[in-house]
């Protein structure tokens, strides 16, 4: 039986290729000792078994997950190696390829994502590459299945024997290193009966301080290596090996690169990047762009349209609906449920669609134009200082749309601890569901500085997330963080259809939820505020909502929340954050924002209002998010932890803001 080991950097398309070349019935299980999914499947119509290994940047593992790959090479006798690379990032990808080629098994390198490379105007001469690397090369676009059939045929036709001696890749390492490799490997061949290529590879990996190989050497008592360890390390051979590899990659790529079109676009991109990713200017520019985005969404486009909708809803629509219900003889009970409950609550939340659409259209434009990748780069510097990397930035940005999708996006982070940290901090990203309540409050209390106040809430969320990340890094004892190198796409004018799709993808959840959970939440709060221990109540002060809110008043007073309506609304908001605003509308019997704003004026000072917003930002994730945390971490413990910790943090922050703010203002 022939076996193929599928290896490569994370996110290069290994799994996509795996799914396309194998039968769909892949065996999935866990590797012994680690909880990384193990996926094996037969190449269609053949006996060849492919194993999809976890993504790695080098054979020297940092984490347990990463050690799966090298252990596989050591123990499972892969006949053929299929190395999937991102063609646009060959410089980094080839570092791993070299280690694999030194292993001396028949190897195919797939230059995947060739579509991205083509778009950047670069083209590699495949013959040159294949000659210099000494292996087969196929270009693929796994997403479109281009070249995948050729790749499969290549694998089917590969002789699964060892390569003939001396035909594994041999780099021109500095003399001393070469000498050391030769001496050790000759002894390994003669005294330990190893195959020459394998012995060379073991020697190189050993010299290169590969933890697993060092253990392997101890276990098998490989004296020629063990005796020299002090010498290797003292001479810093590891650095010399790394430098030789880098310069080999440079010369190989230079020789193989053909610039199809050194287009104006490329020049323009690098000019823009000089400014936008500038070490000092990068961050202020990032903040300005976001400020502009919020200005657009709140002050210039979103709110004015939203106001129109609101006037329509609380005026003609409510009146008409009420008249209609009276004319068909609906009971007062039902009329109240529909007009004060559903129209006020669900309809009221829907009037915030303009802000949400504008904001997500802006984010989609930033994504499609190529700016978001730069934002990840700019923020990577900050992320580095707290020990995370730019990779975590992307799930966090997605979290602005919805925390659930943000947490799901954290799946791309390969290190379990970094993934867990990103999952835990994701709920602090201010999702779209929180916008309606922000909008209401800033309109009521900060009419002149709406965008700035909302922006400050967003940044506060980011700041808390980063602080917590740092805290978890220390607690979880995360030492090394993965390398993060983003590929920067060329700038281009965003395409309308892509922006539309991006905007819709991010905001559709909001629209769809209106019919389901927001509706349910609205009905719940309507029931709670129309019924009390004594049954149907006419005075809302005797309702369950009021009772619940009043019981909790002493708890909320220190953070400036002194109305039971707000407390009840926060309570229902756990179902979904939009429900906070719809609940307010139900509790005040109005969907009119102007009426609400007037009512709020009685209940909050501006400082208390800000404290309330901070509390809304940070307190308990919504049901869907809690569920996602549970399923992604595979543990109820983390879900419960997330609820408790965010409550504590929310309370503490609001407390500080309200207490200090009240002294100052
Ligand atoms: P893995 O981490 O190496 O297993 O990578 P995946 O197979 O999960 O792919 C990562 C992402 O790259 C997915 O979103 C794929 O849809 C995408 N992808 C895979 N192959 C290609 C390709 O050839 N071109 C482009 N543009 N994207 C690809
Ligand atoms: Mg994968």
XYZ file of C-alpha atoms and ligand atoms in Angstrom:
694
model
C 0.000 0.000 0.000
C 1.368 3.368 -0.985
C 0.959 6.301 1.373
C 1.108 10.011 0.673
C 1.827 12.530 3.433
C 0.120 15.848 2.754
C 2.247 18.569 4.317
C 2.603 22.310 4.165
C 2.200 25.614 5.952
C -1.153 26.356 7.560
C -3.857 27.674 5.248
C -2.190 26.785 2.008
C -5.123 24.662 0.848
C -4.069 21.203 2.053
C -7.510 20.221 3.205
C -9.118 21.628 0.065
C -6.795 19.537 -2.087
C -7.247 16.536 0.167
C -11.005 16.690 -0.233
C -10.691 16.889 -3.980
C -8.271 14.057 -4.601
C -9.632 11.551 -2.117
C -12.922 9.752 -1.804
C -15.310 11.665 0.326
C -15.385 8.946 2.952
C -12.272 10.040 4.748
C -11.412 8.450 8.047
C -11.349 11.087 10.748
C -9.920 10.497 14.176
C -7.487 11.981 16.636
C -3.765 11.497 16.746
C -2.635 9.761 19.876
C -1.875 12.286 22.553
C -3.111 15.353 20.714
C -6.531 16.469 19.678
C -5.752 17.414 16.117
C -8.086 15.921 13.621
C -6.539 13.041 11.730
C -7.854 12.720 8.228
C -7.043 9.897 5.868
C -8.597 8.921 2.589
C -7.916 6.955 -0.576
C -7.071 8.742 -3.790
C -10.098 8.157 -5.984
C -9.975 4.820 -7.794
C -6.718 3.724 -6.220
C -5.122 2.091 -3.223
C -3.039 5.128 -2.410
C -3.803 6.525 1.044
C -3.392 10.233 1.704
C -2.985 11.664 5.212
C -3.821 15.332 5.778
C -1.307 16.532 8.377
C -1.576 19.666 10.530
C -0.076 22.783 8.983
C 3.462 23.675 10.063
C 6.076 26.281 9.236
C 9.019 24.023 9.906
C 9.713 20.492 10.994
C 10.890 21.739 14.349
C 7.635 21.790 16.264
C 6.643 24.477 18.710
C 3.467 22.816 19.851
C 2.227 19.305 20.320
C -0.021 19.660 17.282
C 2.919 20.564 15.155
C 4.904 17.588 16.323
C 2.380 15.356 14.579
C 3.975 16.080 11.203
C 7.547 15.163 12.068
C 6.501 12.158 14.102
C 4.621 10.995 11.067
C 7.776 11.198 8.963
C 9.742 9.353 11.627
C 7.337 6.535 12.245
C 4.755 6.147 9.523
C 6.954 5.631 6.525
C 5.363 7.999 4.069
C 6.174 6.790 0.559
C 5.421 10.055 -1.175
C 5.298 13.590 0.135
C 2.812 16.038 -1.272
C 3.907 19.485 -0.177
C 1.190 22.081 -0.683
C 2.476 25.644 -0.814
C 0.969 29.061 -1.246
C 2.488 30.135 -4.550
C 2.269 33.760 -3.521
C 4.358 33.179 -0.407
C 6.979 30.818 -1.724
C 9.759 32.588 0.069
C 8.402 31.467 3.401
C 6.819 28.208 2.216
C 9.998 26.845 0.708
C 11.706 26.821 4.091
C 9.580 23.825 4.959
C 9.873 22.381 1.450
C 13.657 22.259 1.818
C 13.361 20.212 4.994
C 10.981 17.853 3.242
C 13.168 17.549 0.155
C 16.157 16.738 2.338
C 14.140 13.837 3.685
C 14.756 12.089 0.388
C 11.399 10.695 -0.557
C 9.679 11.249 -3.884
C 8.050 14.653 -3.499
C 5.518 16.683 -5.403
C 5.200 20.341 -4.624
C 1.837 21.891 -5.420
C 2.083 25.616 -6.064
C -1.423 26.256 -4.875
C -3.341 29.528 -4.948
C -1.778 30.124 -8.314
C -4.716 32.420 -9.036
C -3.491 34.880 -6.408
C 0.015 34.753 -7.785
C -1.170 35.442 -11.309
C -3.162 38.383 -10.125
C -0.016 39.904 -8.679
C 1.630 39.745 -12.079
C 4.362 37.283 -11.110
C 5.024 34.043 -12.875
C 7.463 31.282 -12.006
C 9.162 29.187 -14.591
C 8.147 25.760 -13.400
C 11.005 23.947 -15.128
C 13.597 26.105 -13.411
C 11.943 25.600 -10.052
C 11.594 21.882 -10.547
C 15.206 21.564 -11.663
C 16.642 23.521 -8.754
C 14.498 21.854 -6.126
C 14.799 18.420 -7.686
C 11.149 17.458 -7.480
C 7.910 17.483 -9.413
C 5.918 20.678 -9.366
C 2.289 21.248 -10.225
C 0.445 24.541 -10.202
C -3.038 24.394 -8.753
C -5.969 26.540 -7.890
C -7.667 24.183 -5.487
C -10.635 26.421 -5.086
C -11.523 26.051 -8.766
C -10.062 22.556 -9.052
C -7.608 23.816 -11.687
C -4.611 21.505 -11.947
C -5.943 19.155 -9.296
C -6.551 16.349 -11.751
C -2.982 16.704 -13.061
C -1.730 16.649 -9.494
C -3.641 13.451 -8.812
C -2.317 11.814 -11.977
C 1.177 12.808 -10.956
C 0.717 11.080 -7.601
C -0.747 7.984 -9.230
C 2.225 7.704 -11.550
C 4.912 8.286 -8.936
C 7.201 5.387 -8.257
C 6.862 4.889 -4.539
C 10.440 3.720 -4.053
C 13.050 5.657 -2.207
C 14.902 8.122 -4.348
C 18.239 6.763 -5.524
C 21.088 7.611 -3.138
C 22.413 11.090 -3.533
C 19.368 12.490 -5.268
C 17.762 14.112 -2.249
C 18.156 17.867 -2.133
C 21.591 18.872 -0.830
C 22.163 22.520 -0.089
C 25.557 24.104 -0.120
C 25.861 24.630 3.647
C 28.997 26.357 4.948
C 32.022 24.095 5.009
C 32.045 23.386 8.744
C 28.370 22.491 8.719
C 28.751 20.247 5.700
C 31.672 18.552 7.376
C 29.663 17.952 10.528
C 26.706 16.577 8.575
C 28.947 14.277 6.543
C 30.850 12.885 9.501
C 27.736 12.190 11.506
C 25.733 10.709 8.675
C 28.529 8.417 7.505
C 28.712 6.914 10.972
C 24.947 6.628 11.172
C 24.970 4.716 7.900
C 27.763 2.370 8.893
C 27.003 1.833 12.592
C 23.241 2.156 12.644
C 22.359 0.797 9.267
C 20.517 3.920 8.196
C 19.819 4.837 4.597
C 22.162 7.649 3.503
C 19.470 10.246 2.786
C 17.687 9.530 6.065
C 20.978 9.716 7.989
C 21.786 13.068 6.400
C 18.358 14.374 7.211
C 18.561 13.183 10.812
C 21.961 14.809 11.152
C 20.788 18.119 9.718
C 17.679 18.155 11.888
C 19.730 17.240 14.935
C 22.247 19.985 14.289
C 19.328 22.316 13.683
C 18.121 21.682 17.260
C 14.948 19.875 16.279
C 13.460 18.863 19.636
C 11.832 15.697 18.381
C 14.967 14.514 16.578
C 17.075 15.239 19.640
C 14.752 13.033 21.669
C 14.842 10.437 18.915
C 18.648 10.451 19.040
C 18.637 9.906 22.782
C 16.099 7.132 22.525
C 18.047 5.324 19.802
C 21.370 6.213 21.360
C 22.761 7.820 18.192
C 26.244 8.398 19.594
C 27.771 10.162 16.565
C 25.251 12.974 17.117
C 24.970 12.971 20.899
C 28.731 13.258 21.342
C 28.918 16.318 19.094
C 25.975 18.228 20.457
C 28.084 20.680 22.462
C 30.172 21.474 19.412
C 27.169 22.002 17.112
C 25.468 24.301 19.535
C 28.581 26.258 20.385
C 29.243 26.916 16.704
C 25.731 28.214 16.184
C 25.271 25.890 13.227
C 21.573 26.387 13.454
C 21.834 29.995 12.260
C 24.192 29.034 9.473
C 21.726 26.439 8.239
C 18.912 28.939 8.296
C 20.896 31.533 6.347
C 21.969 29.045 3.716
C 18.374 28.002 3.229
C 17.192 31.571 2.882
C 19.795 32.467 0.311
C 19.089 29.257 -1.598
C 15.431 30.244 -1.745
C 16.335 33.745 -2.875
C 18.526 32.623 -5.724
C 16.065 29.931 -6.772
C 13.153 32.317 -6.859
C 15.118 35.025 -8.612
C 16.162 32.560 -11.271
C 12.618 31.311 -11.740
C 10.727 34.587 -11.531
C 9.371 36.133 -14.645
C 7.634 39.409 -14.195
C 4.731 39.286 -16.578
C 3.778 42.853 -16.099
C 5.520 45.164 -13.750
C 2.313 47.097 -13.864
C 1.580 50.566 -12.673
C -0.659 48.925 -10.128
C 2.303 47.250 -8.456
C 4.226 50.512 -8.270
C 1.232 52.357 -6.973
C 0.623 49.697 -4.350
C 4.127 49.952 -2.997
C 3.891 53.747 -2.914
C 0.649 53.640 -0.974
C 2.021 50.987 1.340
C 5.014 53.124 2.245
C 2.599 55.522 3.890
C -0.178 53.257 5.085
C 2.023 50.673 6.774
C 4.525 53.247 7.986
C 5.760 52.328 11.489
C 4.627 55.642 12.974
C 1.853 56.768 10.649
C 0.242 53.352 10.220
C -1.712 53.355 13.433
C -3.032 56.940 13.299
C -4.120 56.291 9.710
C -5.896 53.142 10.807
C -7.717 55.073 13.525
C -8.632 57.910 11.144
C -10.035 55.493 8.605
C -12.155 53.874 11.276
C -13.282 57.249 12.570
C -14.329 58.221 9.055
C -16.222 54.952 8.785
C -18.160 55.632 11.961
C -18.825 59.248 10.973
C -20.318 57.987 7.764
C -22.417 55.363 9.486
C -23.717 57.482 12.321
C -23.499 61.161 11.534
C -23.742 61.398 7.788
C -25.648 58.506 6.263
C -26.997 55.957 8.724
C -28.717 58.074 11.342
C -30.522 60.482 8.986
C -32.083 57.586 7.060
C -32.781 55.768 10.269
C -34.625 58.816 11.597
C -36.870 58.832 8.547
C -37.694 55.168 9.001
C -38.345 55.755 12.647
C -40.765 58.583 11.946
C -42.582 56.367 9.484
C -42.806 53.475 11.893
C -43.872 55.284 15.041
C -46.176 57.595 13.087
C -48.204 56.311 10.132
C -47.406 52.601 10.463
C -48.321 52.290 14.132
C -51.416 54.427 13.734
C -52.548 52.551 10.674
C -51.934 49.157 12.273
C -53.828 50.188 15.372
C -56.765 51.468 13.331
C -56.769 48.328 11.264
C -56.787 46.139 14.366
C -59.662 48.107 15.862
C -61.608 47.827 12.614
C -61.290 44.048 12.563
C -62.316 43.965 16.193
C -59.083 42.723 17.725
C -59.038 42.490 21.495
C -57.105 45.247 23.330
C -54.724 42.579 24.555
C -53.788 41.559 21.021
C -53.625 45.165 19.840
C -51.168 45.993 22.580
C -49.065 42.941 21.794
C -48.868 43.854 18.122
C -48.530 47.608 18.327
C -46.605 48.078 21.583
C -44.813 44.765 21.402
C -44.014 43.608 17.924
C -44.128 46.838 15.931
C -42.401 48.857 18.609
C -39.815 46.203 19.430
C -39.033 44.328 16.247
C -39.819 47.288 13.989
C -37.840 49.587 16.229
C -34.765 47.410 15.961
C -35.122 47.222 12.210
C -34.894 51.002 11.931
C -31.210 50.632 12.747
C -30.531 48.765 9.546
C -29.182 51.897 7.789
C -26.368 52.318 10.326
C -25.553 48.640 10.217
C -25.542 48.434 6.443
C -23.422 51.546 6.089
C -20.879 50.312 8.591
C -20.589 46.902 6.972
C -20.470 48.345 3.489
C -17.475 50.391 4.705
C -15.801 47.339 6.209
C -16.412 45.390 3.005
C -14.886 48.174 0.936
C -11.836 48.176 3.193
C -11.568 44.403 2.831
C -11.968 44.268 -0.904
C -9.706 47.219 -1.647
C -6.877 45.476 0.156
C -6.708 47.742 3.199
C -7.771 45.170 5.799
C -4.665 43.079 5.159
C -2.623 46.213 5.900
C -4.669 46.839 9.010
C -3.731 43.345 10.156
C -0.103 44.207 9.517
C -0.287 47.535 11.336
C -2.059 46.002 14.310
C 0.283 43.028 14.266
C 2.830 45.275 15.946
C 0.471 45.930 18.832
C -0.632 42.324 18.883
C 3.029 41.294 19.093
C 3.568 43.332 22.212
C 0.754 41.442 23.905
C 2.019 38.169 22.540
C -0.685 37.453 19.993
C -0.182 37.910 16.305
C -1.981 39.556 13.443
C -3.742 36.339 12.645
C -5.985 36.886 15.636
C -6.885 40.292 14.262
C -8.979 38.848 11.474
C -11.417 36.874 13.645
C -11.654 39.942 15.837
C -12.587 42.175 12.889
C -15.127 39.612 11.762
C -16.446 39.736 15.310
C -17.580 43.305 14.631
C -20.227 41.726 12.440
C -21.131 38.921 14.762
C -19.129 37.324 17.551
C -20.329 33.896 16.495
C -18.724 34.089 13.060
C -15.684 35.748 14.611
C -15.165 32.823 16.936
C -15.652 30.388 14.082
C -13.028 32.264 12.089
C -10.562 31.653 14.918
C -10.404 28.101 13.610
C -7.723 29.249 11.200
C -5.389 29.751 14.158
C -3.492 26.530 14.420
C -2.095 26.799 17.910
C -4.690 25.587 20.399
C -3.793 28.076 23.102
C -3.809 31.043 20.763
C -7.096 29.811 19.373
C -8.602 29.521 22.840
C -7.419 33.002 23.760
C -8.881 34.447 20.588
C -12.166 32.671 21.287
C -12.313 34.045 24.810
C -11.625 37.641 23.809
C -13.877 37.665 20.740
C -17.081 38.585 22.634
C -15.504 41.915 23.594
C -15.626 42.909 19.955
C -18.632 45.109 19.553
C -20.966 43.199 17.252
C -23.686 44.692 15.098
C -26.385 43.682 17.572
C -25.106 46.236 20.039
C -25.336 49.110 17.587
C -29.035 49.926 18.063
C -28.619 50.622 21.746
C -25.495 52.682 21.116
C -27.369 54.645 18.486
C -30.219 55.388 20.853
C -27.954 56.467 23.645
C -25.564 58.612 21.664
C -28.503 60.355 20.011
C -29.927 61.054 23.461
C -26.815 62.071 25.333
C -24.048 62.921 22.914
C -25.800 64.333 19.844
C -22.737 66.322 18.784
C -20.195 63.531 19.128
C -22.071 60.423 18.084
C -19.355 58.879 15.924
C -16.618 59.638 18.416
C -18.482 58.091 21.338
C -19.353 54.942 19.407
C -15.781 54.694 18.166
C -14.519 54.994 21.739
C -16.768 52.085 22.758
C -15.411 49.993 19.897
C -11.842 50.805 20.845
C -12.551 50.139 24.493
C -13.734 46.670 23.468
C -10.525 46.138 21.518
C -8.416 47.402 24.410
C -10.130 45.099 26.913
C -9.752 42.197 24.494
C -6.028 42.855 24.134
C -5.494 43.260 27.866
C -7.293 40.013 28.536
C -5.256 38.325 25.820
C -2.073 39.407 27.551
C -3.455 38.158 30.830
C -4.294 34.747 29.326
C -0.879 34.538 27.698
C 0.670 34.764 31.112
C -1.811 32.407 32.765
C -1.585 29.779 30.031
C 2.180 30.179 29.877
C 2.239 30.662 26.132
C 5.870 31.148 25.237
C 6.370 31.162 21.521
C 3.803 32.639 19.271
C 3.470 31.622 15.667
C 4.980 33.676 12.906
C 2.540 35.907 11.160
C 3.287 37.037 7.673
C 0.351 38.342 5.712
C 0.396 38.401 2.014
C -0.484 41.927 0.992
C -2.774 41.914 -2.029
C -2.518 44.692 -4.567
C -4.860 47.583 -4.052
C -7.727 47.729 -6.450
C -11.000 49.508 -6.877
C -13.533 47.465 -4.904
C -16.108 45.617 -6.956
C -19.715 46.452 -6.326
C -20.972 42.868 -6.270
C -18.294 41.833 -3.789
C -19.079 44.756 -1.510
C -22.745 43.964 -1.680
C -22.127 40.316 -0.840
C -19.786 41.227 2.027
C -22.261 43.725 3.446
C -25.124 41.296 3.194
C -23.107 38.440 4.689
C -22.281 40.524 7.715
C -25.681 42.085 8.266
C -28.044 39.340 7.196
C -27.812 37.767 10.619
C -29.231 40.961 12.052
C -32.144 41.042 9.628
C -32.910 37.359 10.020
C -32.764 37.519 13.778
C -35.502 40.152 13.699
C -37.994 37.462 12.761
C -36.826 34.952 15.322
C -34.990 35.727 18.503
C -35.675 39.457 18.579
C -39.326 38.687 18.021
C -39.242 36.146 20.845
C -37.392 38.534 23.136
C -39.873 41.265 22.378
C -42.839 39.062 23.151
C -41.126 37.922 26.339
C -40.545 41.444 27.595
C -44.075 42.408 26.582
C -45.427 39.513 28.637
C -43.130 40.337 31.528
C -44.277 43.926 31.524
C -47.974 43.216 31.141
C -48.188 40.472 33.694
C -47.255 40.429 37.341
C -47.711 38.100 40.275
C -51.363 39.200 40.269
C -51.939 38.358 36.610
C -52.603 40.956 33.924
C -51.533 44.353 35.175
C -52.500 47.787 33.959
C -49.803 49.559 35.910
C -46.429 48.453 34.604
C -44.959 49.160 38.043
C -46.566 45.938 39.259
C -45.258 43.776 36.426
C -42.631 41.073 36.534
C -40.235 43.337 34.609
C -40.540 46.021 37.237
C -40.169 43.533 40.078
C -37.079 41.987 38.571
C -35.540 45.347 37.767
C -36.286 46.765 41.181
C -34.806 43.824 43.038
C -31.569 44.357 41.171
C -31.523 48.154 41.518
C -29.048 48.214 44.439
C -26.639 46.101 42.415
C -26.756 48.435 39.439
C -26.834 51.756 41.270
C -23.038 51.906 41.749
C -22.569 51.793 37.976
C -25.116 54.530 37.370
C -28.036 52.428 36.187
C -30.958 53.512 38.298
C -33.945 52.622 36.177
C -35.531 49.228 36.476
C -36.459 49.402 32.790
C -32.814 49.408 31.790
C -32.091 46.463 34.084
C -34.949 44.380 32.675
C -33.823 45.252 29.179
C -30.265 44.154 29.951
C -31.669 40.942 31.294
C -33.575 40.099 28.129
C -30.591 41.258 26.111
C -28.790 38.037 26.939
C -31.046 36.350 24.377
C -29.607 38.646 21.745
C -28.156 42.071 22.208
C -30.630 43.713 19.841
C -33.303 42.810 22.332
C -31.945 45.433 24.742
C -33.195 48.199 22.498
C -36.387 46.445 21.477
C -37.130 45.836 25.152
C -36.647 49.510 25.904
C -39.169 50.312 23.206
C -41.674 47.865 24.588
C -41.149 49.048 28.146
C -41.724 52.649 27.161
C -44.609 51.771 24.846
C -43.052 53.498 21.921
C -40.881 52.867 18.929
C -40.352 56.577 18.516
C -36.726 57.342 19.092
C -37.527 60.934 20.000
C -39.909 59.806 22.731
C -37.350 57.338 24.060
C -34.637 59.914 24.041
C -36.808 62.227 26.096
C -37.532 59.437 28.575
C -33.863 58.537 28.889
C -33.000 62.116 29.733
C -34.876 61.627 33.018
C -33.025 58.473 33.946
C -29.385 58.863 33.050
C -26.726 61.483 33.332
C -24.326 61.460 30.361
C -21.725 59.702 32.514
C -24.267 57.068 33.553
C -25.290 56.661 29.929
C -21.691 56.011 28.927
C -21.322 53.566 31.790
C -24.433 51.754 30.539
C -22.958 51.520 27.033
C -19.742 50.090 28.407
C -21.755 47.578 30.368
C -23.696 46.604 27.239
C -20.414 46.222 25.376
C -18.813 43.902 27.880
C -21.451 41.997 29.809
C -22.475 38.358 29.125
C -22.189 37.190 25.506
C -25.518 36.419 23.840
C -26.937 32.877 23.814
C -25.629 32.106 20.343
C -22.113 33.208 21.273
C -22.134 31.226 24.504
C -23.201 28.172 22.499
C -20.442 28.729 19.984
C -17.808 29.091 22.691
C -18.983 25.809 24.127
C -18.879 23.987 20.809
C -15.572 25.477 19.627
C -13.709 24.858 22.867
C -15.537 21.582 23.397
C -16.171 22.450 27.018
C -18.999 23.845 29.098
C -16.386 25.084 31.524
C -15.094 27.719 29.110
C -18.609 28.807 28.217
C -19.468 29.321 31.872
C -16.135 30.986 32.452
C -16.812 33.375 29.605
C -20.177 34.391 31.065
C -18.829 34.940 34.556
C -15.619 36.704 33.581
C -17.331 39.091 31.198
C -19.896 40.012 33.832
C -17.147 40.763 36.314
C -15.159 42.786 33.789
C -18.242 44.693 32.628
C -19.204 45.566 36.156
C -15.709 46.613 37.119
C -15.245 48.818 34.047
C -18.645 50.476 34.367
C -18.031 51.000 38.053
C -14.741 52.756 37.418
C -16.153 54.821 34.584
C -19.225 55.896 36.508
C -17.460 56.623 39.784
C -14.498 58.438 38.302
C -16.644 60.092 35.629
C -19.100 61.399 38.230
C -16.252 63.053 40.103
C -14.909 64.707 36.966
C -18.073 65.846 35.206
P -5.155 24.131 5.027
O -5.057 24.884 6.311
O -3.824 24.055 4.375
O -5.840 22.815 5.148
O -6.002 25.054 4.043
P -7.508 24.914 3.574
O -7.671 23.818 2.597
O -8.383 24.896 4.767
O -7.688 26.282 2.753
C -7.521 27.543 3.344
C -8.276 28.592 2.551
O -7.670 28.808 1.263
C -9.712 28.196 2.251
O -10.494 29.347 2.441
C -9.696 27.790 0.798
O -10.934 28.023 0.183
C -8.633 28.683 0.233
N -7.979 28.119 -0.941
C -7.548 26.851 -1.095
N -6.967 26.701 -2.309
C -7.034 27.903 -2.926
C -6.591 28.386 -4.199
O -6.014 27.685 -5.024
N -6.825 29.690 -4.467
C -7.433 30.512 -3.575
N -7.623 31.786 -3.901
N -7.849 30.098 -2.373
C -7.664 28.806 -2.050
Mg -6.371 21.829 6.958
